[in-house]
Amino acid sequence: MNHLRKSLIFAVILFLGFASSAPAETNGLRLLNASMSGYTDVVKQLIDAGADVNITNAEGQTPLLFASQEGRTETVELLLQSGAKVNHVADNSAIALFMASQNNYVDVVKLLLDAGAEVDKTVKNNSNSLIVASQRGHDKVVKLLLGSGAEVNKINNDGATSLFMAAQDGHLKAVRLLLKAEADTNIARHDGYTPLLFASQEGYTKIVKRLLDAGTAVNRGNNAGITPLMFASQGGYRDIVKLLLESGADANAKVVQNGKTYTPLSLARMYEDSALIELLIQGGAKE
């Protein structure tokens, strides 16, 4: 241990108080703070002095939860070796694996999984760790979770899957991993949005291609009846329009909103994109 680190640890111990002579409850509270900050040497001294490794604060949060959400790998390892409960649920439904996955702490995720973390344990909105890792585009975490048997088609309270979350935010690598794990491309959110609809709306060409190659339903619309081709036409995404038409998208699909009828062609005309208009006409769109 270098001199600077020794000095830091000594200062922390002085600040916290002498662990061995303090009441167990006091040491437990110190353990929470030291774990969050990643002071592994202090954590060890507190545990050796009898601090409860599974102590909770008023919100039900444990040292392991704090260390996991902050990415304190060495501290997490020590806490697990000392008997920390890996699947403890805080009052707000937070769990160590979910927090580490959300924040992209790959090494912490691996430690937790190796220690028996339940890979599909969910938080309040029924999201598992795979859903949040996919949403954030943390592909290394996604790969770890899938390798540990995470349910690829798990849906949250909105009806969204991991694939939907990855496609929604344009995370191509995560999409590829999920498709390789046989994610269902046609599971729709409660509002009818599918991964293809969102990718078409946002202009994620490579994701659209991956979804189409995986056999997603090209003409499935949302609850309002808007199809992927309509979204792509409205956004002026020519490459996506071309991909959708080549995959059998209905160039004459219609939706009525506020008494007006819209088609891919009418939506394209709003933006006077002559190349896009010509592409739709060549794809069978009628005036």
CSV table of C-alpha atoms in Angstrom, one decimal, residues 4-286:
chain,number,residue,atom,x,y,z
A,4,LEU,CA,-0.8,8.3,0.0
A,5,ARG,CA,-3.3,5.5,0.2
A,6,LYS,CA,-2.2,4.7,3.8
A,7,SER,CA,-2.7,8.4,4.7
A,8,LEU,CA,-6.2,8.4,3.1
A,9,ILE,CA,-7.3,5.2,4.9
A,10,PHE,CA,-6.0,6.6,8.2
A,11,ALA,CA,-7.9,9.8,7.7
A,12,VAL,CA,-11.1,8.0,6.9
A,13,ILE,CA,-10.8,5.8,9.9
A,14,LEU,CA,-10.2,8.8,12.1
A,15,PHE,CA,-13.2,10.5,10.6
A,16,LEU,CA,-15.4,7.5,11.1
A,17,GLY,CA,-14.1,6.8,14.5
A,18,PHE,CA,-12.2,3.8,15.9
A,19,ALA,CA,-14.1,0.8,14.6
A,20,SER,CA,-13.2,-1.8,17.1
A,21,SER,CA,-14.5,0.2,20.1
A,22,ALA,CA,-17.7,1.5,18.5
A,23,PRO,CA,-21.2,-0.1,18.9
A,24,ALA,CA,-22.1,-2.5,16.2
A,25,GLU,CA,-24.9,-0.3,14.9
A,26,THR,CA,-22.5,2.6,14.5
A,27,ASN,CA,-20.1,0.5,12.6
A,28,GLY,CA,-22.9,-0.7,10.4
A,29,LEU,CA,-23.7,2.9,9.4
A,30,ARG,CA,-20.1,3.5,8.8
A,31,LEU,CA,-19.9,0.4,6.6
A,32,LEU,CA,-22.7,1.8,4.4
A,33,ASN,CA,-20.7,5.0,3.8
A,34,ALA,CA,-17.4,3.3,3.3
A,35,SER,CA,-18.9,0.8,0.8
A,36,MET,CA,-20.5,3.6,-1.2
A,37,SER,CA,-17.1,5.4,-1.4
A,38,GLY,CA,-15.2,2.2,-2.2
A,39,TYR,CA,-12.9,2.3,0.8
A,40,THR,CA,-12.3,-1.4,0.8
A,41,ASP,CA,-9.6,-1.3,3.6
A,42,VAL,CA,-12.0,0.5,5.8
A,43,VAL,CA,-14.8,-1.9,4.9
A,44,LYS,CA,-12.6,-4.8,5.9
A,45,GLN,CA,-11.7,-3.3,9.3
A,46,LEU,CA,-15.4,-2.6,10.0
A,47,ILE,CA,-16.4,-6.1,9.1
A,48,ASP,CA,-13.6,-7.5,11.2
A,49,ALA,CA,-14.8,-5.3,14.1
A,50,GLY,CA,-18.3,-6.9,13.9
A,51,ALA,CA,-20.2,-4.6,11.5
A,52,ASP,CA,-23.3,-6.3,10.0
A,53,VAL,CA,-22.5,-6.8,6.3
A,54,ASN,CA,-26.2,-6.8,5.6
A,55,ILE,CA,-27.2,-3.7,7.5
A,56,THR,CA,-29.8,-1.5,5.9
A,57,ASN,CA,-30.5,2.2,6.1
A,58,ALA,CA,-33.9,3.8,6.4
A,59,GLU,CA,-34.6,3.0,2.7
A,60,GLY,CA,-33.6,-0.6,3.0
A,61,GLN,CA,-30.3,-0.1,1.1
A,62,THR,CA,-27.3,-2.3,1.9
A,63,PRO,CA,-23.5,-1.9,1.7
A,64,LEU,CA,-23.6,-4.2,-1.3
A,65,LEU,CA,-26.3,-2.2,-3.1
A,66,PHE,CA,-24.3,1.0,-2.6
A,67,ALA,CA,-21.0,-0.5,-3.7
A,68,SER,CA,-22.6,-2.1,-6.8
A,69,GLN,CA,-24.4,1.0,-8.0
A,70,GLU,CA,-21.1,3.0,-7.7
A,71,GLY,CA,-19.0,0.3,-9.4
A,72,ARG,CA,-16.7,-0.4,-6.4
A,73,THR,CA,-15.5,-3.8,-7.7
A,74,GLU,CA,-13.0,-4.6,-4.9
A,75,THR,CA,-15.5,-3.6,-2.2
A,76,VAL,CA,-18.2,-5.7,-3.9
A,77,GLU,CA,-15.9,-8.7,-3.9
A,78,LEU,CA,-15.1,-8.3,-0.2
A,79,LEU,CA,-18.7,-7.8,0.8
A,80,LEU,CA,-19.8,-11.0,-1.1
A,81,GLN,CA,-16.9,-13.0,0.5
A,82,SER,CA,-18.2,-11.7,3.8
A,83,GLY,CA,-21.7,-13.0,3.4
A,84,ALA,CA,-23.5,-10.1,1.8
A,85,LYS,CA,-27.0,-11.0,0.5
A,86,VAL,CA,-26.7,-10.7,-3.3
A,87,ASN,CA,-30.5,-10.6,-4.0
A,88,HIS,CA,-31.6,-8.2,-1.3
A,89,VAL,CA,-34.3,-5.8,-2.4
A,90,ALA,CA,-34.4,-2.3,-1.1
A,91,ASP,CA,-37.6,-0.5,-0.2
A,92,ASN,CA,-37.7,1.2,-3.7
A,93,SER,CA,-37.2,-2.2,-5.3
A,94,ALA,CA,-33.6,-1.6,-6.2
A,95,ILE,CA,-31.3,-4.6,-6.4
A,96,ALA,CA,-27.5,-4.8,-6.8
A,97,LEU,CA,-27.5,-6.5,-10.2
A,98,PHE,CA,-30.0,-4.1,-11.7
A,99,MET,CA,-28.0,-1.1,-10.5
A,100,ALA,CA,-24.7,-2.4,-11.7
A,101,SER,CA,-26.2,-3.3,-15.1
A,102,GLN,CA,-27.8,0.1,-15.4
A,103,ASN,CA,-24.5,1.8,-14.8
A,104,ASN,CA,-22.4,-0.5,-17.0
A,105,TYR,CA,-20.2,-1.9,-14.3
A,106,VAL,CA,-19.2,-5.1,-16.1
A,107,ASP,CA,-16.9,-6.5,-13.5
A,108,VAL,CA,-19.4,-5.9,-10.8
A,109,VAL,CA,-22.1,-7.6,-12.8
A,110,LYS,CA,-19.9,-10.6,-13.3
A,111,LEU,CA,-19.1,-10.8,-9.6
A,112,LEU,CA,-22.8,-10.6,-8.7
A,113,LEU,CA,-23.8,-13.3,-11.2
A,114,ASP,CA,-21.0,-15.6,-10.0
A,115,ALA,CA,-22.3,-15.1,-6.5
A,116,GLY,CA,-25.8,-16.3,-7.4
A,117,ALA,CA,-27.6,-13.1,-8.3
A,118,GLU,CA,-31.1,-13.8,-9.8
A,119,VAL,CA,-30.6,-12.7,-13.4
A,120,ASP,CA,-34.3,-12.0,-13.9
A,121,LYS,CA,-35.2,-10.3,-10.6
A,122,THR,CA,-37.2,-7.2,-11.4
A,123,VAL,CA,-37.6,-3.7,-10.0
A,124,LYS,CA,-41.0,-1.8,-9.6
A,125,ASN,CA,-41.8,-1.3,-13.2
A,126,ASN,CA,-41.2,-5.0,-13.9
A,127,SER,CA,-37.9,-4.4,-15.7
A,128,ASN,CA,-35.1,-6.9,-15.3
A,129,SER,CA,-31.4,-6.1,-15.6
A,130,LEU,CA,-31.4,-7.1,-19.3
A,131,ILE,CA,-34.0,-4.5,-20.1
A,132,VAL,CA,-32.1,-1.7,-18.5
A,133,ALA,CA,-28.8,-2.7,-20.0
A,134,SER,CA,-30.3,-3.0,-23.4
A,135,GLN,CA,-31.9,0.5,-23.0
A,136,ARG,CA,-28.6,2.0,-22.1
A,137,GLY,CA,-26.7,0.1,-24.9
A,138,HIS,CA,-24.4,-1.6,-22.5
A,139,ASP,CA,-23.6,-4.5,-24.9
A,140,LYS,CA,-21.0,-6.2,-22.7
A,141,VAL,CA,-23.5,-6.3,-19.8
A,142,VAL,CA,-26.2,-7.5,-22.2
A,143,LYS,CA,-23.9,-10.3,-23.3
A,144,LEU,CA,-23.1,-11.4,-19.8
A,145,LEU,CA,-26.8,-11.4,-18.8
A,146,LEU,CA,-27.8,-13.4,-21.8
A,147,GLY,CA,-25.0,-15.8,-21.1
A,148,SER,CA,-26.4,-16.3,-17.6
A,149,GLY,CA,-29.9,-17.1,-18.9
A,150,ALA,CA,-31.7,-13.8,-18.8
A,151,GLU,CA,-35.2,-14.0,-20.2
A,152,VAL,CA,-34.8,-12.2,-23.6
A,153,ASN,CA,-38.5,-11.6,-24.1
A,154,LYS,CA,-39.4,-10.3,-20.6
A,155,ILE,CA,-41.7,-7.4,-20.8
A,156,ASN,CA,-42.0,-4.4,-18.4
A,157,ASN,CA,-45.2,-2.7,-17.2
A,158,ASP,CA,-45.4,-0.8,-20.5
A,159,GLY,CA,-45.1,-4.0,-22.5
A,160,ALA,CA,-41.6,-3.2,-23.7
A,161,THR,CA,-38.9,-5.9,-24.2
A,162,SER,CA,-35.1,-5.6,-24.1
A,163,LEU,CA,-35.2,-5.6,-27.9
A,164,PHE,CA,-37.7,-2.7,-28.0
A,165,MET,CA,-35.5,-0.7,-25.6
A,166,ALA,CA,-32.4,-1.3,-27.6
A,167,ALA,CA,-34.1,-0.5,-30.9
A,168,GLN,CA,-35.8,2.6,-29.5
A,169,ASP,CA,-32.5,4.2,-28.5
A,170,GLY,CA,-30.5,3.1,-31.5
A,171,HIS,CA,-28.2,0.6,-29.9
A,172,LEU,CA,-27.2,-1.7,-32.8
A,173,LYS,CA,-24.8,-3.9,-30.9
A,174,ALA,CA,-27.4,-4.7,-28.3
A,175,VAL,CA,-30.0,-5.4,-31.0
A,176,ARG,CA,-27.6,-7.8,-32.7
A,177,LEU,CA,-27.0,-9.7,-29.4
A,178,LEU,CA,-30.7,-9.9,-28.6
A,179,LEU,CA,-31.6,-11.1,-32.0
A,180,LYS,CA,-28.9,-13.8,-31.8
A,181,ALA,CA,-30.5,-14.9,-28.6
A,182,GLU,CA,-33.8,-15.2,-30.5
A,183,ALA,CA,-35.6,-12.2,-29.2
A,184,ASP,CA,-39.1,-11.9,-30.6
A,185,THR,CA,-39.2,-9.0,-33.0
A,186,ASN,CA,-43.0,-8.6,-33.0
A,187,ILE,CA,-43.8,-8.1,-29.3
A,188,ALA,CA,-45.4,-4.7,-29.2
A,189,ARG,CA,-45.6,-2.2,-26.3
A,190,HIS,CA,-49.1,-1.5,-25.0
A,191,ASP,CA,-49.5,1.4,-27.4
A,192,GLY,CA,-48.8,-0.9,-30.3
A,193,TYR,CA,-45.3,0.2,-31.0
A,194,THR,CA,-42.9,-2.5,-32.2
A,195,PRO,CA,-39.1,-2.3,-32.4
A,196,LEU,CA,-39.5,-1.8,-36.2
A,197,LEU,CA,-41.9,1.0,-35.8
A,198,PHE,CA,-39.6,2.9,-33.4
A,199,ALA,CA,-36.5,2.3,-35.5
A,200,SER,CA,-38.3,3.4,-38.6
A,201,GLN,CA,-39.5,6.6,-36.9
A,202,GLU,CA,-36.1,7.5,-35.6
A,203,GLY,CA,-34.2,6.7,-38.7
A,204,TYR,CA,-32.0,3.8,-37.5
A,205,THR,CA,-31.4,2.2,-40.9
A,206,LYS,CA,-29.0,-0.6,-39.7
A,207,ILE,CA,-31.4,-1.6,-37.0
A,208,VAL,CA,-34.3,-1.6,-39.4
A,209,LYS,CA,-32.3,-3.9,-41.7
A,210,ARG,CA,-31.5,-6.3,-38.8
A,211,LEU,CA,-35.1,-6.5,-37.8
A,212,LEU,CA,-36.3,-7.1,-41.3
A,213,ASP,CA,-33.7,-9.8,-41.8
A,214,ALA,CA,-35.0,-11.4,-38.6
A,215,GLY,CA,-38.5,-11.6,-40.1
A,216,THR,CA,-40.3,-8.9,-38.3
A,217,ALA,CA,-43.9,-8.0,-39.4
A,218,VAL,CA,-43.3,-5.1,-41.9
A,219,ASN,CA,-46.9,-3.8,-42.1
A,220,ARG,CA,-47.8,-4.0,-38.4
A,221,GLY,CA,-48.9,-0.6,-37.2
A,222,ASN,CA,-49.3,1.0,-33.8
A,223,ASN,CA,-52.6,1.4,-32.0
A,224,ALA,CA,-53.3,4.5,-34.2
A,225,GLY,CA,-52.7,2.4,-37.4
A,226,ILE,CA,-49.5,4.2,-38.4
A,227,THR,CA,-47.1,1.7,-40.1
A,228,PRO,CA,-43.3,1.7,-40.3
A,229,LEU,CA,-43.4,2.9,-43.9
A,230,MET,CA,-45.5,5.9,-42.9
A,231,PHE,CA,-43.1,6.8,-40.2
A,232,ALA,CA,-40.1,6.5,-42.5
A,233,SER,CA,-41.8,8.4,-45.3
A,234,GLN,CA,-42.8,11.2,-42.9
A,235,GLY,CA,-39.2,11.4,-41.6
A,236,GLY,CA,-37.7,11.4,-45.1
A,237,TYR,CA,-35.6,8.3,-44.4
A,238,ARG,CA,-35.1,7.1,-48.0
A,239,ASP,CA,-32.9,4.2,-47.2
A,240,ILE,CA,-35.4,2.9,-44.7
A,241,VAL,CA,-38.3,3.4,-47.1
A,242,LYS,CA,-36.4,1.4,-49.7
A,243,LEU,CA,-35.7,-1.5,-47.2
A,244,LEU,CA,-39.3,-1.6,-46.1
A,245,LEU,CA,-40.6,-1.6,-49.7
A,246,GLU,CA,-38.2,-4.4,-50.6
A,247,SER,CA,-39.5,-6.4,-47.7
A,248,GLY,CA,-43.1,-6.1,-48.8
A,249,ALA,CA,-44.3,-2.9,-47.0
A,250,ASP,CA,-47.8,-1.8,-48.2
A,251,ALA,CA,-47.1,1.4,-50.1
A,252,ASN,CA,-50.8,2.3,-50.0
A,253,ALA,CA,-51.5,1.8,-46.3
A,254,LYS,CA,-53.9,4.4,-44.9
A,255,VAL,CA,-54.6,5.9,-41.6
A,256,VAL,CA,-57.3,8.5,-40.7
A,257,GLN,CA,-56.6,11.1,-38.1
A,258,ASN,CA,-58.8,14.1,-37.3
A,259,GLY,CA,-60.9,13.4,-40.4
A,260,LYS,CA,-57.9,13.4,-42.8
A,261,THR,CA,-56.5,10.3,-44.6
A,262,TYR,CA,-52.8,9.8,-44.7
A,263,THR,CA,-50.7,7.5,-46.8
A,264,PRO,CA,-46.9,7.1,-47.1
A,265,LEU,CA,-47.1,9.1,-50.3
A,266,SER,CA,-49.1,11.9,-48.8
A,267,LEU,CA,-46.7,12.1,-45.9
A,268,ALA,CA,-43.7,12.3,-48.2
A,269,ARG,CA,-45.4,15.1,-50.2
A,270,MET,CA,-45.6,17.2,-47.1
A,271,TYR,CA,-41.8,17.6,-47.3
A,272,GLU,CA,-41.6,17.9,-51.1
A,273,ASP,CA,-38.9,15.2,-51.2
A,274,SER,CA,-39.1,14.4,-55.0
A,275,ALA,CA,-36.6,11.5,-54.7
A,276,LEU,CA,-38.6,9.9,-51.9
A,277,ILE,CA,-41.9,10.4,-53.7
A,278,GLU,CA,-40.5,8.7,-56.8
A,279,LEU,CA,-39.2,5.8,-54.7
A,280,LEU,CA,-42.7,5.3,-53.2
A,281,ILE,CA,-44.4,5.5,-56.6
A,282,GLN,CA,-41.9,2.9,-58.0
A,283,GLY,CA,-42.8,0.8,-55.0
A,284,GLY,CA,-46.5,0.8,-56.0
A,285,ALA,CA,-47.8,3.9,-54.2
A,286,LYS,CA,-50.8,5.3,-56.0
